[in-house]
mmCIF file of C-alpha atoms in Angstrom:
data_model
loop_
_atom_site.group_PDB
_atom_site.id
_atom_site.type_symbol
_atom_site.label_atom_id
_atom_site.label_comp_id
_atom_site.label_asym_id
_atom_site.label_seq_id
_atom_site.Cartn_x
_atom_site.Cartn_y
_atom_site.Cartn_z
ATOM 1 C CA MET A 805 0.000 0.000 0.000
ATOM 2 C CA SER A 806 1.277 3.463 -0.862
ATOM 3 C CA VAL A 807 1.605 5.629 2.213
ATOM 4 C CA ALA A 808 1.840 9.413 2.094
ATOM 5 C CA PRO A 809 3.624 11.126 4.985
ATOM 6 C CA GLU A 810 1.210 12.450 7.586
ATOM 7 C CA THR A 811 1.539 15.570 9.696
ATOM 8 C CA LEU A 812 -0.511 16.984 12.536
ATOM 9 C CA VAL A 813 -1.582 19.805 10.237
ATOM 10 C CA HIS A 814 -2.628 17.769 7.194
ATOM 11 C CA PRO A 815 -3.084 14.023 7.672
ATOM 12 C CA ALA A 816 -3.058 12.204 4.365
ATOM 13 C CA LEU A 817 -6.494 11.690 2.859
ATOM 14 C CA ARG A 818 -7.453 8.148 1.877
ATOM 15 C CA VAL A 819 -8.643 7.499 -1.676
ATOM 16 C CA ALA A 820 -9.671 4.609 -3.906
ATOM 17 C CA VAL A 821 -9.548 4.625 -7.698
ATOM 18 C CA ILE A 822 -12.542 2.990 -9.398
ATOM 19 C CA GLY A 823 -11.681 1.769 -12.872
ATOM 20 C CA ALA A 824 -8.304 0.385 -13.951
ATOM 21 C CA GLY A 825 -8.755 0.761 -17.697
ATOM 22 C CA TYR A 826 -7.583 3.695 -19.831
ATOM 23 C CA TRP A 827 -7.547 6.665 -17.439
ATOM 24 C CA GLY A 828 -7.554 4.941 -14.049
ATOM 25 C CA PRO A 829 -3.805 4.150 -14.115
ATOM 26 C CA ASN A 830 -2.983 7.854 -14.565
ATOM 27 C CA LEU A 831 -5.143 8.782 -11.580
ATOM 28 C CA ALA A 832 -3.747 5.965 -9.459
ATOM 29 C CA ARG A 833 -0.160 6.947 -10.223
ATOM 30 C CA ASN A 834 -0.727 10.578 -9.269
ATOM 31 C CA PHE A 835 -2.600 9.758 -6.080
ATOM 32 C CA ALA A 836 0.168 7.310 -5.119
ATOM 33 C CA MET A 837 2.845 9.959 -5.705
ATOM 34 C CA SER A 838 1.013 12.751 -3.872
ATOM 35 C CA THR A 839 1.889 13.690 -0.295
ATOM 36 C CA ASP A 840 -1.745 14.732 0.166
ATOM 37 C CA TRP A 841 -3.100 11.256 -0.432
ATOM 38 C CA GLU A 842 -2.826 7.615 0.531
ATOM 39 C CA LEU A 843 -3.945 5.306 -2.254
ATOM 40 C CA VAL A 844 -5.904 2.677 -0.329
ATOM 41 C CA ALA A 845 -7.525 0.541 -3.023
ATOM 42 C CA ILE A 846 -8.079 -0.129 -6.722
ATOM 43 C CA CYS A 847 -11.608 -1.196 -7.660
ATOM 44 C CA ASP A 848 -12.321 -2.931 -10.961
ATOM 45 C CA MET A 849 -14.495 -5.869 -12.043
ATOM 46 C CA ASP A 850 -11.416 -7.258 -13.822
ATOM 47 C CA LEU A 851 -9.308 -8.303 -10.828
ATOM 48 C CA ASP A 852 -6.301 -9.220 -12.957
ATOM 49 C CA ARG A 853 -6.239 -5.732 -14.424
ATOM 50 C CA ALA A 854 -6.702 -4.165 -10.978
ATOM 51 C CA GLU A 855 -3.894 -6.265 -9.490
ATOM 52 C CA ALA A 856 -1.558 -5.315 -12.327
ATOM 53 C CA LEU A 857 -2.214 -1.641 -11.628
ATOM 54 C CA ALA A 858 -1.823 -2.138 -7.888
ATOM 55 C CA ARG A 859 1.652 -3.615 -8.385
ATOM 56 C CA LYS A 860 2.699 -0.405 -10.165
ATOM 57 C CA THR A 861 1.288 1.968 -7.545
ATOM 58 C CA GLY A 862 2.512 0.742 -4.165
ATOM 59 C CA ASN A 863 0.336 -2.375 -3.807
ATOM 60 C CA PRO A 864 -2.932 -0.936 -2.511
ATOM 61 C CA ALA A 865 -5.783 -3.346 -1.847
ATOM 62 C CA VAL A 866 -7.744 -4.721 -4.788
ATOM 63 C CA VAL A 867 -11.542 -5.133 -4.809
ATOM 64 C CA SER A 868 -14.030 -6.030 -7.517
ATOM 65 C CA SER A 869 -17.080 -3.992 -6.484
ATOM 66 C CA LEU A 870 -18.043 -0.663 -4.971
ATOM 67 C CA ASP A 871 -20.052 -2.441 -2.250
ATOM 68 C CA GLU A 872 -16.940 -4.352 -1.197
ATOM 69 C CA LEU A 873 -14.848 -1.185 -1.294
ATOM 70 C CA LEU A 874 -17.203 0.791 0.952
ATOM 71 C CA ALA A 875 -17.726 -2.114 3.358
ATOM 72 C CA ARG A 876 -14.094 -3.128 3.824
ATOM 73 C CA HIS A 877 -12.023 0.044 3.540
ATOM 74 C CA GLN A 878 -11.968 3.355 5.362
ATOM 75 C CA ILE A 879 -11.662 6.011 2.664
ATOM 76 C CA ASP A 880 -12.312 9.728 2.366
ATOM 77 C CA ALA A 881 -12.783 9.884 -1.393
ATOM 78 C CA VAL A 882 -13.144 7.977 -4.643
ATOM 79 C CA ALA A 883 -11.853 8.768 -8.116
ATOM 80 C CA ILE A 884 -14.128 7.426 -10.857
ATOM 81 C CA ALA A 885 -12.535 6.405 -14.172
ATOM 82 C CA THR A 886 -15.237 4.243 -15.736
ATOM 83 C CA PRO A 887 -17.499 4.673 -18.811
ATOM 84 C CA ALA A 888 -19.669 7.798 -18.644
ATOM 85 C CA ARG A 889 -22.901 5.799 -18.427
ATOM 86 C CA THR A 890 -21.755 4.387 -15.050
ATOM 87 C CA HIS A 891 -20.664 7.662 -13.431
ATOM 88 C CA HIS A 892 -24.061 8.547 -11.972
ATOM 89 C CA GLN A 893 -24.685 5.252 -10.176
ATOM 90 C CA ILE A 894 -21.178 5.022 -8.731
ATOM 91 C CA ALA A 895 -21.020 8.678 -7.674
ATOM 92 C CA MET A 896 -24.459 8.643 -6.052
ATOM 93 C CA GLN A 897 -23.595 5.551 -4.012
ATOM 94 C CA ALA A 898 -20.273 7.042 -2.920
ATOM 95 C CA ILE A 899 -21.863 10.398 -2.012
ATOM 96 C CA ALA A 900 -24.579 8.604 -0.022
ATOM 97 C CA ALA A 901 -21.766 6.949 1.941
ATOM 98 C CA GLY A 902 -20.289 10.384 2.717
ATOM 99 C CA LYS A 903 -17.365 10.167 0.309
ATOM 100 C CA HIS A 904 -15.881 12.981 -1.746
ATOM 101 C CA VAL A 905 -15.883 12.274 -5.478
ATOM 102 C CA VAL A 906 -13.768 13.211 -8.474
ATOM 103 C CA VAL A 907 -15.021 11.994 -11.864
ATOM 104 C CA GLU A 908 -13.235 11.825 -15.196
ATOM 105 C CA LYS A 909 -14.904 13.723 -18.043
ATOM 106 C CA PRO A 910 -17.721 13.914 -18.842
ATOM 107 C CA LEU A 911 -19.380 14.284 -15.432
ATOM 108 C CA ALA A 912 -22.263 12.013 -16.471
ATOM 109 C CA ASP A 913 -24.029 10.668 -19.544
ATOM 110 C CA ASN A 914 -26.711 13.387 -19.398
ATOM 111 C CA SER A 915 -27.485 16.617 -17.579
ATOM 112 C CA VAL A 916 -30.308 15.102 -15.493
ATOM 113 C CA HIS A 917 -27.869 12.639 -13.947
ATOM 114 C CA GLY A 918 -25.262 15.375 -13.629
ATOM 115 C CA ALA A 919 -27.691 17.663 -11.797
ATOM 116 C CA GLN A 920 -28.641 14.851 -9.419
ATOM 117 C CA MET A 921 -24.963 14.301 -8.613
ATOM 118 C CA VAL A 922 -24.433 18.024 -7.974
ATOM 119 C CA GLU A 923 -27.516 18.242 -5.744
ATOM 120 C CA ALA A 924 -26.612 15.082 -3.812
ATOM 121 C CA ALA A 925 -23.076 16.315 -3.088
ATOM 122 C CA ALA A 926 -24.383 19.700 -1.932
ATOM 123 C CA ALA A 927 -26.925 18.039 0.384
ATOM 124 C CA ALA A 928 -24.289 15.665 1.799
ATOM 125 C CA GLY A 929 -21.677 18.378 2.234
ATOM 126 C CA THR A 930 -19.158 16.490 0.111
ATOM 127 C CA ILE A 931 -16.923 17.701 -2.711
ATOM 128 C CA LEU A 932 -17.870 16.764 -6.266
ATOM 129 C CA MET A 933 -15.109 17.538 -8.752
ATOM 130 C CA ALA A 934 -14.617 16.868 -12.460
ATOM 131 C CA ASP A 935 -11.210 15.776 -13.685
ATOM 132 C CA HIS A 936 -11.006 18.357 -16.460
ATOM 133 C CA THR A 937 -7.266 17.810 -16.726
ATOM 134 C CA TYR A 938 -6.503 20.507 -19.291
ATOM 135 C CA CYS A 939 -7.669 23.164 -16.822
ATOM 136 C CA TYR A 940 -4.656 22.300 -14.654
ATOM 137 C CA THR A 941 -2.041 22.642 -17.392
ATOM 138 C CA PRO A 942 0.467 25.525 -17.134
ATOM 139 C CA ALA A 943 -0.774 26.992 -20.438
ATOM 140 C CA VAL A 944 -4.457 27.084 -19.496
ATOM 141 C CA LEU A 945 -3.692 28.497 -16.038
ATOM 142 C CA LYS A 946 -1.694 31.258 -17.744
ATOM 143 C CA ILE A 947 -4.518 31.935 -20.214
ATOM 144 C CA ARG A 948 -6.903 32.309 -17.288
ATOM 145 C CA ASP A 949 -4.586 34.849 -15.645
ATOM 146 C CA LEU A 950 -4.167 36.811 -18.884
ATOM 147 C CA LEU A 951 -7.927 37.051 -19.424
ATOM 148 C CA ALA A 952 -8.533 37.978 -15.782
ATOM 149 C CA ASP A 953 -6.000 40.809 -16.188
ATOM 150 C CA ASN A 954 -7.766 41.951 -19.398
ATOM 151 C CA GLU A 955 -4.516 41.512 -21.309
ATOM 152 C CA LEU A 956 -6.341 40.826 -24.584
ATOM 153 C CA GLY A 957 -9.032 43.440 -24.117
ATOM 154 C CA GLU A 958 -12.632 42.531 -24.874
ATOM 155 C CA ILE A 959 -12.827 38.942 -26.143
ATOM 156 C CA LEU A 960 -14.358 38.884 -29.628
ATOM 157 C CA TYR A 961 -14.045 35.283 -30.791
ATOM 158 C CA ILE A 962 -12.592 31.883 -29.925
ATOM 159 C CA ASP A 963 -11.608 29.245 -32.479
ATOM 160 C CA SER A 964 -10.489 25.822 -31.233
ATOM 161 C CA THR A 965 -9.270 22.788 -33.183
ATOM 162 C CA ARG A 966 -8.841 19.341 -31.617
ATOM 163 C CA ILE A 967 -8.285 16.762 -34.348
ATOM 164 C CA ASN A 968 -6.269 13.578 -34.755
ATOM 165 C CA LEU A 969 -6.403 10.043 -36.107
ATOM 166 C CA GLY A 970 -8.048 8.774 -32.955
ATOM 167 C CA LEU A 971 -9.804 5.793 -31.500
ATOM 168 C CA VAL A 972 -13.511 5.615 -32.357
ATOM 169 C CA GLN A 973 -15.073 5.284 -28.914
ATOM 170 C CA PRO A 974 -17.661 2.521 -28.375
ATOM 171 C CA ASP A 975 -20.016 4.505 -26.127
ATOM 172 C CA VAL A 976 -19.789 8.177 -27.224
ATOM 173 C CA ASP A 977 -19.413 10.211 -30.410
ATOM 174 C CA VAL A 978 -16.606 12.648 -31.218
ATOM 175 C CA PHE A 979 -18.453 15.563 -29.596
ATOM 176 C CA TRP A 980 -18.758 13.812 -26.229
ATOM 177 C CA ASP A 981 -15.230 12.411 -26.480
ATOM 178 C CA LEU A 982 -13.203 15.492 -27.437
ATOM 179 C CA ALA A 983 -15.317 18.647 -27.058
ATOM 180 C CA PRO A 984 -15.511 18.424 -23.221
ATOM 181 C CA HIS A 985 -11.835 19.400 -23.169
ATOM 182 C CA ASP A 986 -12.431 22.647 -25.033
ATOM 183 C CA LEU A 987 -15.744 23.420 -23.329
ATOM 184 C CA SER A 988 -14.268 22.920 -19.861
ATOM 185 C CA ILE A 989 -11.309 25.138 -20.793
ATOM 186 C CA LEU A 990 -13.657 27.917 -21.901
ATOM 187 C CA ASP A 991 -15.669 27.605 -18.697
ATOM 188 C CA PHE A 992 -12.423 27.781 -16.711
ATOM 189 C CA VAL A 993 -10.706 30.715 -18.437
ATOM 190 C CA LEU A 994 -13.575 33.041 -19.349
ATOM 191 C CA PRO A 995 -14.470 35.433 -16.510
ATOM 192 C CA GLY A 996 -18.176 34.789 -17.095
ATOM 193 C CA GLY A 997 -17.794 31.042 -17.529
ATOM 194 C CA LEU A 998 -19.486 28.952 -20.201
ATOM 195 C CA SER A 999 -22.878 30.586 -20.659
ATOM 196 C CA ALA A 1000 -24.143 29.849 -24.163
ATOM 197 C CA ARG A 1001 -26.979 31.835 -25.716
ATOM 198 C CA THR A 1002 -27.145 29.596 -28.802
ATOM 199 C CA VAL A 1003 -25.516 26.283 -29.752
ATOM 200 C CA THR A 1004 -25.303 24.946 -33.302
ATOM 201 C CA ALA A 1005 -23.615 21.684 -34.249
ATOM 202 C CA LEU A 1006 -22.987 19.655 -37.383
ATOM 203 C CA GLY A 1007 -21.632 16.107 -37.365
ATOM 204 C CA SER A 1008 -20.570 13.602 -39.998
ATOM 205 C CA ASP A 1009 -20.222 9.815 -39.935
ATOM 206 C CA PRO A 1010 -18.172 8.875 -42.996
ATOM 207 C CA LEU A 1011 -17.195 5.559 -41.376
ATOM 208 C CA HIS A 1012 -20.848 4.527 -40.913
ATOM 209 C CA ALA A 1013 -20.018 3.866 -37.271
ATOM 210 C CA GLY A 1014 -23.448 4.995 -36.133
ATOM 211 C CA LYS A 1015 -22.070 8.149 -34.511
ATOM 212 C CA SER A 1016 -20.429 11.414 -35.505
ATOM 213 C CA CYS A 1017 -16.702 11.030 -36.157
ATOM 214 C CA VAL A 1018 -16.219 14.625 -37.385
ATOM 215 C CA GLY A 1019 -17.905 17.570 -35.700
ATOM 216 C CA TYR A 1020 -18.259 21.345 -35.758
ATOM 217 C CA LEU A 1021 -19.792 23.148 -32.791
ATOM 218 C CA SER A 1022 -20.526 26.899 -32.737
ATOM 219 C CA MET A 1023 -21.780 28.943 -29.797
ATOM 220 C CA GLU A 1024 -22.780 32.500 -29.177
ATOM 221 C CA LEU A 1025 -22.035 33.187 -25.523
ATOM 222 C CA GLU A 1026 -24.075 35.525 -23.340
ATOM 223 C CA SER A 1027 -21.149 37.944 -23.438
ATOM 224 C CA GLY A 1028 -21.443 38.151 -27.229
ATOM 225 C CA ILE A 1029 -18.326 36.051 -27.874
ATOM 226 C CA LEU A 1030 -18.564 33.711 -30.862
ATOM 227 C CA ALA A 1031 -16.861 30.378 -30.114
ATOM 228 C CA HIS A 1032 -16.208 27.604 -32.612
ATOM 229 C CA ILE A 1033 -14.881 24.104 -31.884
ATOM 230 C CA ASN A 1034 -13.733 21.566 -34.479
ATOM 231 C CA VAL A 1035 -13.337 17.945 -33.314
ATOM 232 C CA ASN A 1036 -12.292 15.032 -35.510
ATOM 233 C CA TRP A 1037 -11.243 11.397 -35.087
ATOM 234 C CA LEU A 1038 -10.218 10.985 -38.733
ATOM 235 C CA SER A 1039 -7.462 13.544 -39.313
ATOM 236 C CA PRO A 1040 -3.997 12.134 -40.112
ATOM 237 C CA THR A 1041 -2.580 15.351 -38.653
ATOM 238 C CA LYS A 1042 -2.833 15.925 -34.921
ATOM 239 C CA ILE A 1043 -3.702 19.516 -34.004
ATOM 240 C CA ARG A 1044 -4.443 20.956 -30.564
ATOM 241 C CA ARG A 1045 -4.804 24.691 -31.077
ATOM 242 C CA MET A 1046 -6.972 27.465 -29.678
ATOM 243 C CA VAL A 1047 -7.103 31.077 -30.874
ATOM 244 C CA ILE A 1048 -8.613 33.732 -28.591
ATOM 245 C CA GLY A 1049 -9.080 37.041 -30.367
ATOM 246 C CA GLY A 1050 -9.400 40.211 -28.306
ATOM 247 C CA SER A 1051 -9.936 43.869 -29.079
ATOM 248 C CA ARG A 1052 -6.310 44.630 -28.154
ATOM 249 C CA LYS A 1053 -4.367 41.391 -28.604
ATOM 250 C CA THR A 1054 -4.786 37.830 -29.842
ATOM 251 C CA LEU A 1055 -3.593 34.682 -28.082
ATOM 252 C CA VAL A 1056 -2.674 31.427 -29.813
ATOM 253 C CA TRP A 1057 -2.272 28.249 -27.754
ATOM 254 C CA ASP A 1058 -0.527 25.413 -29.579
ATOM 255 C CA ASP A 1059 -0.503 22.520 -27.127
ATOM 256 C CA LEU A 1060 1.765 20.412 -29.332
ATOM 257 C CA ASN A 1061 4.569 22.984 -29.409
ATOM 258 C CA PRO A 1062 6.447 22.553 -26.101
ATOM 259 C CA GLN A 1063 8.972 25.278 -27.008
ATOM 260 C CA GLN A 1064 6.271 27.925 -27.478
ATOM 261 C CA ARG A 1065 2.832 26.810 -26.352
ATOM 262 C CA LEU A 1066 1.473 30.335 -25.914
ATOM 263 C CA THR A 1067 1.975 33.251 -28.280
ATOM 264 C CA ILE A 1068 0.517 36.739 -27.821
ATOM 265 C CA PHE A 1069 0.098 38.865 -30.959
ATOM 266 C CA ASP A 1070 -0.183 42.614 -30.532
ATOM 267 C CA ARG A 1071 -1.473 43.054 -34.051
ATOM 268 C CA GLY A 1072 -4.831 43.007 -35.779
ATOM 269 C CA VAL A 1073 -7.656 45.373 -36.652
ATOM 270 C CA ASP A 1074 -7.427 48.653 -34.733
ATOM 271 C CA LEU A 1075 -10.957 48.855 -33.341
ATOM 272 C CA GLU A 1076 -10.432 52.180 -31.571
ATOM 273 C CA ARG A 1077 -9.332 53.852 -34.804
ATOM 274 C CA GLN A 1078 -12.253 52.240 -36.595
ATOM 275 C CA GLU A 1079 -14.637 53.967 -34.196
ATOM 276 C CA MET A 1080 -12.979 57.322 -34.892
ATOM 277 C CA MET A 1081 -13.232 56.794 -38.636
ATOM 278 C CA ARG A 1082 -16.939 56.028 -38.567
ATOM 279 C CA ALA A 1083 -17.696 59.705 -38.011
ATOM 280 C CA ASP A 1084 -16.049 60.641 -41.280
ATOM 281 C CA ALA A 1085 -17.649 58.921 -44.265
ATOM 282 C CA GLU A 1086 -15.071 60.253 -46.706
ATOM 283 C CA ASP A 1087 -12.199 58.797 -44.706
ATOM 284 C CA ARG A 1088 -13.956 55.450 -44.524
ATOM 285 C CA LYS A 1089 -14.235 55.307 -48.298
ATOM 286 C CA GLY A 1090 -10.493 55.602 -48.592
ATOM 287 C CA ALA A 1091 -9.482 53.341 -45.701
ATOM 288 C CA THR A 1092 -12.269 51.047 -44.511
ATOM 289 C CA ILE A 1093 -10.029 48.951 -42.286
ATOM 290 C CA SER A 1094 -7.270 50.199 -40.011
ATOM 291 C CA TYR A 1095 -4.664 47.664 -38.898
ATOM 292 C CA ARG A 1096 -2.435 47.637 -35.845
ATOM 293 C CA LEU A 1097 1.064 46.121 -36.113
ATOM 294 C CA GLY A 1098 2.828 45.418 -32.843
ATOM 295 C CA ASP A 1099 5.073 42.936 -31.061
ATOM 296 C CA THR A 1100 4.717 39.183 -30.667
ATOM 297 C CA TRP A 1101 5.783 37.517 -27.420
ATOM 298 C CA SER A 1102 5.585 34.190 -25.646
ATOM 299 C CA PRO A 1103 5.122 34.050 -21.860
ATOM 300 C CA ALA A 1104 7.272 31.672 -19.841
ATOM 301 C CA LEU A 1105 5.426 28.659 -18.451
ATOM 302 C CA SER A 1106 6.195 26.388 -15.529
ATOM 303 C CA GLU A 1107 6.484 22.664 -16.137
ATOM 304 C CA PHE A 1108 4.518 20.224 -13.975
ATOM 305 C CA GLU A 1109 2.105 17.337 -14.421
ATOM 306 C CA PRO A 1110 -1.470 18.651 -14.600
ATOM 307 C CA LEU A 1111 -2.929 15.565 -12.930
ATOM 308 C CA GLY A 1112 -0.596 16.104 -9.990
ATOM 309 C CA LEU A 1113 -2.033 19.581 -9.530
ATOM 310 C CA MET A 1114 -5.561 18.249 -9.972
ATOM 311 C CA VAL A 1115 -5.249 15.723 -7.134
ATOM 312 C CA SER A 1116 -3.676 18.428 -4.925
ATOM 313 C CA GLU A 1117 -6.592 20.771 -5.663
ATOM 314 C CA PHE A 1118 -9.019 17.961 -4.829
ATOM 315 C CA ALA A 1119 -7.356 17.582 -1.422
ATOM 316 C CA ALA A 1120 -7.306 21.350 -0.844
ATOM 317 C CA SER A 1121 -11.015 21.599 -1.650
ATOM 318 C CA ILE A 1122 -11.844 18.833 0.815
ATOM 319 C CA ARG A 1123 -9.705 20.304 3.599
ATOM 320 C CA GLY A 1124 -10.949 23.821 2.972
ATOM 321 C CA ALA A 1125 -14.587 22.762 2.457
ATOM 322 C CA ARG A 1126 -14.650 24.916 -0.679
ATOM 323 C CA PRO A 1127 -15.681 24.234 -4.287
ATOM 324 C CA ALA A 1128 -13.028 22.730 -6.515
ATOM 325 C CA PRO A 1129 -11.781 24.834 -9.469
ATOM 326 C CA THR A 1130 -13.553 22.362 -11.781
ATOM 327 C CA ASP A 1131 -16.519 21.599 -9.571
ATOM 328 C CA GLY A 1132 -19.795 19.843 -10.271
ATOM 329 C CA PRO A 1133 -21.676 22.935 -11.489
ATOM 330 C CA SER A 1134 -18.916 23.776 -13.997
ATOM 331 C CA ALA A 1135 -18.973 20.211 -15.330
ATOM 332 C CA LEU A 1136 -22.770 20.416 -15.541
ATOM 333 C CA ARG A 1137 -22.490 23.501 -17.754
ATOM 334 C CA VAL A 1138 -20.310 21.476 -20.112
ATOM 335 C CA LEU A 1139 -22.890 18.665 -20.170
ATOM 336 C CA LYS A 1140 -25.679 21.061 -21.059
ATOM 337 C CA VAL A 1141 -23.780 22.436 -24.061
ATOM 338 C CA LEU A 1142 -23.131 18.891 -25.280
ATOM 339 C CA GLU A 1143 -26.842 18.116 -25.027
ATOM 340 C CA HIS A 1144 -27.720 21.323 -26.892
ATOM 341 C CA ALA A 1145 -25.304 20.180 -29.602
ATOM 342 C CA ASP A 1146 -27.115 16.819 -29.789
ATOM 343 C CA ARG A 1147 -30.470 18.578 -30.131
ATOM 344 C CA SER A 1148 -29.098 20.920 -32.796
ATOM 345 C CA ARG A 1149 -27.917 18.012 -34.928
ATOM 346 C CA ALA A 1150 -31.181 16.127 -34.419
ATOM 347 C CA ALA A 1151 -33.216 19.193 -35.423
ATOM 348 C CA ALA A 1152 -31.095 19.718 -38.537
ATOM 349 C CA ALA A 1153 -31.535 16.068 -39.515
ATOM 350 C CA ALA A 1154 -35.294 16.251 -38.942
ATOM 351 C CA THR A 1155 -35.575 19.421 -41.028
ATOM 352 C CA LEU A 1156 -33.581 17.867 -43.856
ATOM 353 C CA SER A 1157 -35.741 14.717 -43.752
ATOM 354 C CA THR A 1158 -38.925 16.811 -43.880
ATOM 355 C CA ASP A 1159 -37.610 18.834 -46.820
ATOM 356 C CA HIS A 1160 -36.764 15.676 -48.730
ATOM 357 C CA SER A 1161 -40.202 14.195 -48.030
ATOM 358 C CA THR A 1162 -41.933 17.383 -49.176
ATOM 359 C CA ALA A 1163 -39.857 17.483 -52.351
ATOM 360 C CA ALA A 1164 -40.665 13.850 -53.092
ATOM 361 C CA MET A 1165 -44.377 14.503 -52.656
ATOM 362 C CA GLU A 1166 -44.213 17.523 -54.958
ATOM 363 C CA ASN A 1167 -42.393 15.502 -57.604
ATOM 364 C CA ALA A 1168 -44.975 12.733 -57.389
ATOM 365 C CA ARG A 1169 -47.862 15.083 -58.203
#
């Protein structure tokens, strides 16, 4: 069993990881390495897989069910790394037992389940946190600081691309697989959070997999910002890039460029001069657009493992009895946008089907 050093000020919290598949090993490793935590158990229906993970993370106990975990082990919290459709049942049982919960993305398989999890945690006085890992990266933390300091001016638009030749997931489409990363980042960095006025989405299934493998999601936020997200499982080129355009500066985050992940451009359309020129129609005829040319710079970023910071923040939230930076309500906002995207695609498909039916009837007359 991995044992974190205890002090009189902060005794180590006891945690179990539920799910030893794709993401569970990353959580288990970070909990085992953290001085805030003692990794007590690994829970997975596949005991061989759980035991293999336990051998790599200090030999915590291994159990095959949540009932066994709660009955046999004294724990403060659970980390859930199972398919999204199981998150609600596991989290609700853990919360009912008085345990704090961190869940890998997405929070749940629908917003009704997500809301029930949020309400249950609030009623029980426990912490419910979403493992939105990108929000704990040095680049995204820096972006949040820059926007809080109004470094870019008024945010005008956001354009995000997350594409690669990826694994077609068995239980979710490309929107639910990849877009939660970008949506959670926007909720984290924007001062007003993720508050969408409209959501429009288009998806394509060229593989005939029965789900969207390529997707485009556009939102108009309550603040007036236009945000666009492109997700794709079929691209031979891997791109992880976000552009945030402001009235004074523009930020480009290229997550795959470790030498220069963030770049700030002090150039673009000079909006202040544009306002001055509007009063003079003759000037506008001669120079409709005024451009600003300035410096380009890249802020220095610290290097650390985001999951390590995430598990530390989980502990700090529990000890301080305060909401986590990526708490249940923030994860619920992400869920609601994903559901709006589903409804947008369904409505577009229904409209197209109706148009085709009407055209066929007209042709038959």
